[in-house]
Amino acid sequence: MKNYINCMADNSSEGNLLTGDKFTALFDCGMAFCADDTIKNVKNALNGRSLDYLFITHTHYDHIGALPFFREEFPGLKLVTNETGAAVLLKDTPRRVIRELSLEAAKSKNAPSDAIYKYDSGAFRADIIIKDGDIIDLGGVGVKSVETPGHTRDSISYFVAEYGLLILSETPGVLLPDGVIYPCYLTSYINTLDSIKKCAALDYKYLSLPHRGIADAEDTEGFFEKSEKSNRDCRDFILGMRKNSPEISDGDMLDLFFEKYASGIILQYQPKEAFLANARAAISCTLKEEV
């Protein structure tokens, strides 16, 4: 698909560019540690055009950590998210966590980090707020918002009907190189299942997957059925830990979750600290929804 270009600079990062007749749009800008390389890839793909929009799938550091550097390079860039995402970006704690985890990621990749210490956190702000079903016209192609909460409350997928292209948030899960779909729900298992069904019902031909870009036909076939099973299995595993050992401690549950899901592959995508933070959230929301 010539108008949708993968600009990722690292397999742990993000950045896919869609060009319309009038405007251009990047979907997530990825990690701070590889911002320079991602920007270089985007500029090469733009071939002299400006970058007009940044659509974000959610407000985690590995998807928007490079934002301050993109704003500096493209002063007219407009960040697009929903009301929940806009509110998150203005809070001190998420801004602090984005910087801290961006620094951890840089350390894990042996990448320079001075610029991460120095950037202005005010760059993390929304310019355009969209609702579920809203469409932004790029000229010949429209980007439709498909809210898909579950991974985070602000998670959004995007559907480009002209191409049959569905750009997924992490709510359905992340397809790893070994073919395993890693479950990613952090705020609600129930919302995750609803979001999976919502996406599966769309008339898509192509899937753009988190940390990967356009999936091949084999990975696209049956993706949502596999995604639903992966998330159900995760939910059942968490509930099973509590059922089998009612007095199990939070620490022991976290250790068992780490043992099951922290493969060498997944730790290539995120530092251990980020994995553990996500695991705590998954365990907590699963147990709360079961009550």
Short mmCIF file of C-alpha atoms in Angstrom, two decimals:
data_model
loop_
_atom_site.label_atom_id
_atom_site.label_comp_id
_atom_site.label_asym_id
_atom_site.label_seq_id
_atom_site.Cartn_x
_atom_site.Cartn_y
_atom_site.Cartn_z
CA MET A 1 0.00 0.00 0.00
CA LYS A 2 2.03 2.92 -1.35
CA ASN A 3 0.26 5.65 0.66
CA TYR A 4 0.78 3.92 4.02
CA ILE A 5 4.45 3.70 4.93
CA ASN A 6 6.14 2.07 7.92
CA CYS A 7 8.57 4.60 9.41
CA MET A 8 9.47 2.70 12.59
CA ALA A 9 13.10 3.07 13.64
CA ASP A 10 13.07 0.17 16.12
CA ASN A 11 10.83 -2.87 16.62
CA SER A 12 9.89 -1.58 20.08
CA SER A 13 8.78 1.76 18.65
CA GLU A 14 6.02 3.05 16.38
CA GLY A 15 5.28 5.30 13.42
CA ASN A 16 3.23 4.66 10.27
CA LEU A 17 2.63 7.44 7.75
CA LEU A 18 -0.57 7.89 5.71
CA THR A 19 -0.60 10.43 2.90
CA GLY A 20 -3.73 11.98 1.42
CA ASP A 21 -4.11 14.40 -1.45
CA LYS A 22 -4.17 17.41 0.90
CA PHE A 23 -2.78 16.31 4.24
CA THR A 24 -0.46 13.76 5.82
CA ALA A 25 -0.81 11.86 9.08
CA LEU A 26 1.44 9.80 11.32
CA PHE A 27 -0.06 7.13 13.57
CA ASP A 28 1.91 7.21 16.83
CA CYS A 29 5.42 8.68 16.86
CA GLY A 30 7.15 6.02 18.94
CA MET A 31 9.97 6.00 21.43
CA ALA A 32 12.02 9.01 22.49
CA PHE A 33 15.37 7.18 22.24
CA CYS A 34 14.98 6.67 18.47
CA ALA A 35 13.14 9.93 17.71
CA ASP A 36 15.87 11.24 15.41
CA ASP A 37 15.82 8.11 13.26
CA THR A 38 12.02 8.00 13.18
CA ILE A 39 11.88 11.65 12.11
CA LYS A 40 14.44 10.93 9.40
CA ASN A 41 12.32 8.04 8.12
CA VAL A 42 9.18 10.18 8.16
CA LYS A 43 10.86 13.05 6.30
CA ASN A 44 12.13 10.65 3.65
CA ALA A 45 8.63 9.26 3.22
CA LEU A 46 7.08 12.74 3.09
CA ASN A 47 9.36 13.64 0.19
CA GLY A 48 9.19 17.36 0.86
CA ARG A 49 5.62 17.54 2.22
CA SER A 50 4.75 18.73 5.71
CA LEU A 51 3.52 16.45 8.48
CA ASP A 52 0.05 17.71 9.38
CA TYR A 53 -1.51 15.29 11.90
CA LEU A 54 -0.36 12.87 14.57
CA PHE A 55 -3.10 10.39 15.44
CA ILE A 56 -2.28 8.55 18.66
CA THR A 57 -3.64 5.16 19.62
CA HIS A 58 -3.03 5.81 23.32
CA THR A 59 -0.85 7.82 25.68
CA HIS A 60 1.91 5.33 26.59
CA TYR A 61 5.57 6.29 26.31
CA ASP A 62 6.42 3.76 23.58
CA HIS A 63 3.77 5.31 21.33
CA ILE A 64 4.18 9.03 22.03
CA GLY A 65 7.51 9.44 23.83
CA ALA A 66 9.04 11.09 20.75
CA LEU A 67 6.34 13.78 20.64
CA PRO A 68 8.50 16.70 21.89
CA PHE A 69 11.02 16.03 19.14
CA PHE A 70 8.34 15.78 16.46
CA ARG A 71 6.82 19.09 17.56
CA GLU A 72 10.24 20.71 17.30
CA GLU A 73 10.79 19.32 13.79
CA PHE A 74 7.21 19.94 12.57
CA PRO A 75 5.92 23.11 14.32
CA GLY A 76 2.49 22.94 12.69
CA LEU A 77 1.84 19.35 13.75
CA LYS A 78 -1.60 18.73 15.30
CA LEU A 79 -2.01 15.88 17.79
CA VAL A 80 -5.35 14.06 17.58
CA THR A 81 -6.85 12.07 20.44
CA ASN A 82 -10.10 11.69 22.40
CA GLU A 83 -11.20 13.56 25.54
CA THR A 84 -9.74 10.91 27.82
CA GLY A 85 -6.36 11.01 26.11
CA ALA A 86 -6.34 14.81 26.14
CA ALA A 87 -6.96 14.83 29.89
CA VAL A 88 -4.21 12.27 30.52
CA LEU A 89 -1.64 14.30 28.58
CA LEU A 90 -2.16 17.33 30.81
CA LYS A 91 -1.51 15.47 34.07
CA ASP A 92 1.85 15.65 35.82
CA THR A 93 2.03 11.96 36.74
CA PRO A 94 1.62 10.54 33.20
CA ARG A 95 4.11 13.10 31.92
CA ARG A 96 6.58 12.04 34.59
CA VAL A 97 6.06 8.33 33.84
CA ILE A 98 6.54 8.93 30.10
CA ARG A 99 9.91 10.54 30.80
CA GLU A 100 10.99 7.90 33.32
CA LEU A 101 10.12 4.95 31.09
CA SER A 102 11.62 6.71 28.07
CA LEU A 103 14.86 6.95 30.02
CA GLU A 104 14.65 3.26 30.97
CA ALA A 105 14.10 2.34 27.33
CA ALA A 106 17.09 4.43 26.25
CA LYS A 107 19.22 2.71 28.88
CA SER A 108 18.09 -0.76 27.75
CA LYS A 109 19.03 0.14 24.16
CA ASN A 110 22.32 1.81 25.13
CA ALA A 111 21.03 4.98 23.46
CA PRO A 112 21.82 8.62 24.40
CA SER A 113 19.38 10.10 26.89
CA ASP A 114 20.44 13.71 27.47
CA ALA A 115 17.67 15.08 25.23
CA ILE A 116 15.06 13.07 27.13
CA TYR A 117 16.05 14.78 30.38
CA LYS A 118 15.82 18.22 28.76
CA TYR A 119 12.66 18.20 26.61
CA ASP A 120 9.66 20.38 27.53
CA SER A 121 6.81 18.29 28.97
CA GLY A 122 4.40 20.93 27.68
CA ALA A 123 4.70 19.23 24.29
CA PHE A 124 2.33 16.56 25.62
CA ARG A 125 -0.99 18.17 24.79
CA ALA A 126 -3.87 17.57 22.41
CA ASP A 127 -4.65 19.90 19.53
CA ILE A 128 -7.75 18.17 18.13
CA ILE A 129 -10.21 16.14 20.21
CA ILE A 130 -12.29 13.53 18.40
CA LYS A 131 -15.20 11.31 19.36
CA ASP A 132 -15.96 7.74 18.35
CA GLY A 133 -16.97 7.72 14.68
CA ASP A 134 -15.50 11.12 13.80
CA ILE A 135 -13.71 11.30 10.45
CA ILE A 136 -10.82 13.60 9.53
CA ASP A 137 -10.40 14.04 5.78
CA LEU A 138 -6.84 13.95 4.43
CA GLY A 139 -7.98 14.48 0.86
CA GLY A 140 -9.20 11.37 -0.90
CA VAL A 141 -8.95 9.33 2.30
CA GLY A 142 -10.74 9.72 5.61
CA VAL A 143 -9.47 8.61 9.01
CA LYS A 144 -12.32 7.37 11.20
CA SER A 145 -11.96 7.14 14.97
CA VAL A 146 -12.85 3.74 16.46
CA GLU A 147 -12.63 3.92 20.25
CA THR A 148 -11.25 0.64 21.58
CA PRO A 149 -10.81 0.90 25.36
CA GLY A 150 -9.35 -1.99 27.31
CA HIS A 151 -5.59 -1.61 27.01
CA THR A 152 -6.06 1.94 28.28
CA ARG A 153 -9.20 4.01 28.70
CA ASP A 154 -8.06 6.35 25.93
CA SER A 155 -7.22 3.67 23.34
CA ILE A 156 -8.32 4.45 19.78
CA SER A 157 -8.06 2.44 16.58
CA TYR A 158 -8.51 4.06 13.18
CA PHE A 159 -10.31 2.89 10.05
CA VAL A 160 -9.51 4.13 6.54
CA ALA A 161 -12.48 2.90 4.52
CA GLU A 162 -11.04 3.84 1.12
CA TYR A 163 -8.26 1.28 1.61
CA GLY A 164 -10.07 -1.13 3.92
CA LEU A 165 -7.25 -0.37 6.36
CA LEU A 166 -7.78 -0.88 10.11
CA ILE A 167 -5.01 0.60 12.27
CA LEU A 168 -5.25 -1.14 15.63
CA SER A 169 -4.52 0.05 19.12
CA GLU A 170 -2.94 -2.43 21.53
CA THR A 171 -6.29 -3.39 23.06
CA PRO A 172 -6.69 -6.62 21.01
CA GLY A 173 -3.08 -7.55 21.85
CA VAL A 174 0.36 -7.39 20.26
CA LEU A 175 1.34 -9.98 17.66
CA LEU A 176 4.88 -11.11 18.47
CA PRO A 177 7.39 -12.43 15.91
CA ASP A 178 6.78 -16.01 17.08
CA GLY A 179 3.08 -15.71 16.14
CA VAL A 180 1.82 -15.40 19.73
CA ILE A 181 -0.66 -12.61 20.46
CA TYR A 182 0.41 -11.09 23.76
CA PRO A 183 -2.65 -9.92 25.79
CA CYS A 184 -2.47 -6.24 26.67
CA TYR A 185 -5.59 -5.34 28.62
CA LEU A 186 -4.74 -3.08 31.56
CA THR A 187 -7.98 -1.29 32.43
CA SER A 188 -10.78 -3.72 31.55
CA TYR A 189 -11.06 -7.26 30.24
CA ILE A 190 -14.76 -6.70 29.55
CA ASN A 191 -14.09 -3.57 27.49
CA THR A 192 -11.34 -5.43 25.65
CA LEU A 193 -13.71 -8.16 24.47
CA ASP A 194 -16.21 -5.51 23.36
CA SER A 195 -13.48 -3.66 21.45
CA ILE A 196 -12.30 -6.85 19.73
CA LYS A 197 -15.83 -7.57 18.53
CA LYS A 198 -16.25 -3.96 17.38
CA CYS A 199 -13.09 -4.14 15.26
CA ALA A 200 -13.89 -7.59 13.89
CA ALA A 201 -17.23 -6.28 12.59
CA LEU A 202 -15.57 -3.62 10.40
CA ASP A 203 -15.20 -4.24 6.66
CA TYR A 204 -11.41 -4.33 6.71
CA LYS A 205 -9.00 -5.85 4.22
CA TYR A 206 -5.71 -4.86 5.83
CA LEU A 207 -4.66 -4.74 9.47
CA SER A 208 -1.92 -2.45 10.72
CA LEU A 209 -0.71 -3.94 13.98
CA PRO A 210 1.08 -2.29 16.92
CA HIS A 211 4.88 -2.38 16.67
CA ARG A 212 4.66 -4.08 13.28
CA GLY A 213 2.75 -2.21 10.59
CA ILE A 214 0.77 -3.95 7.85
CA ALA A 215 0.21 -7.61 8.70
CA ASP A 216 0.58 -10.24 6.01
CA ALA A 217 -2.44 -12.26 4.90
CA GLU A 218 -1.60 -15.20 7.17
CA ASP A 219 -1.49 -13.02 10.29
CA THR A 220 -4.62 -11.11 9.29
CA GLU A 221 -6.66 -14.28 8.82
CA GLY A 222 -8.39 -15.16 12.10
CA PHE A 223 -6.56 -12.42 14.01
CA PHE A 224 -9.53 -11.39 16.15
CA GLU A 225 -10.50 -14.96 17.02
CA LYS A 226 -6.93 -15.58 18.19
CA SER A 227 -6.92 -12.26 20.01
CA GLU A 228 -10.09 -13.09 21.90
CA LYS A 229 -8.68 -16.48 22.94
CA SER A 230 -5.40 -14.94 24.09
CA ASN A 231 -7.20 -12.41 26.28
CA ARG A 232 -9.58 -15.04 27.68
CA ASP A 233 -6.64 -17.28 28.53
CA CYS A 234 -4.94 -14.42 30.34
CA ARG A 235 -8.08 -13.63 32.33
CA ASP A 236 -8.49 -17.32 33.22
CA PHE A 237 -4.85 -17.60 34.27
CA ILE A 238 -5.15 -14.64 36.64
CA LEU A 239 -8.41 -15.85 38.16
CA GLY A 240 -6.97 -19.35 38.44
CA MET A 241 -4.07 -18.11 40.55
CA ARG A 242 -6.51 -16.67 43.09
CA LYS A 243 -8.89 -19.66 42.93
CA ASN A 244 -6.13 -22.23 43.43
CA SER A 245 -4.48 -20.25 46.24
CA PRO A 246 -6.98 -17.88 47.91
CA GLU A 247 -4.30 -16.48 50.21
CA ILE A 248 -1.74 -15.87 47.48
CA SER A 249 0.09 -12.56 47.83
CA ASP A 250 0.18 -9.85 45.20
CA GLY A 251 3.93 -10.40 44.89
CA ASP A 252 3.54 -14.12 44.24
CA MET A 253 0.85 -13.47 41.63
CA LEU A 254 3.16 -11.01 39.91
CA ASP A 255 6.00 -13.55 39.94
CA LEU A 256 3.79 -16.24 38.38
CA PHE A 257 2.52 -13.80 35.74
CA PHE A 258 6.11 -12.84 34.93
CA GLU A 259 7.12 -16.48 34.65
CA LYS A 260 4.27 -17.19 32.21
CA TYR A 261 4.31 -14.10 30.02
CA ALA A 262 7.73 -12.42 30.23
CA SER A 263 9.34 -14.18 27.31
CA GLY A 264 12.64 -12.96 25.90
CA ILE A 265 10.67 -11.63 22.95
CA ILE A 266 8.30 -9.43 24.93
CA LEU A 267 11.19 -7.97 26.95
CA GLN A 268 12.74 -6.82 23.68
CA TYR A 269 9.72 -4.55 23.30
CA GLN A 270 9.64 -3.05 26.79
CA PRO A 271 11.92 -2.72 29.83
CA LYS A 272 11.21 -5.05 32.74
CA GLU A 273 9.88 -2.13 34.80
CA ALA A 274 7.24 -1.37 32.16
CA PHE A 275 6.28 -5.05 31.88
CA LEU A 276 5.79 -5.32 35.64
CA ALA A 277 3.72 -2.11 35.80
CA ASN A 278 1.45 -3.47 33.07
CA ALA A 279 1.23 -6.88 34.76
CA ARG A 280 0.11 -5.29 38.02
CA ALA A 281 -2.58 -3.37 36.16
CA ALA A 282 -3.82 -6.47 34.31
CA ILE A 283 -4.02 -8.51 37.51
CA SER A 284 -5.75 -5.72 39.42
CA CYS A 285 -8.44 -4.97 36.85
CA THR A 286 -9.16 -8.68 36.31
CA LEU A 287 -9.76 -9.28 40.00
CA LYS A 288 -11.88 -6.15 40.39
CA GLU A 289 -14.14 -7.05 37.46
CA GLU A 290 -14.64 -10.56 38.86
CA VAL A 291 -15.94 -9.25 42.19
#
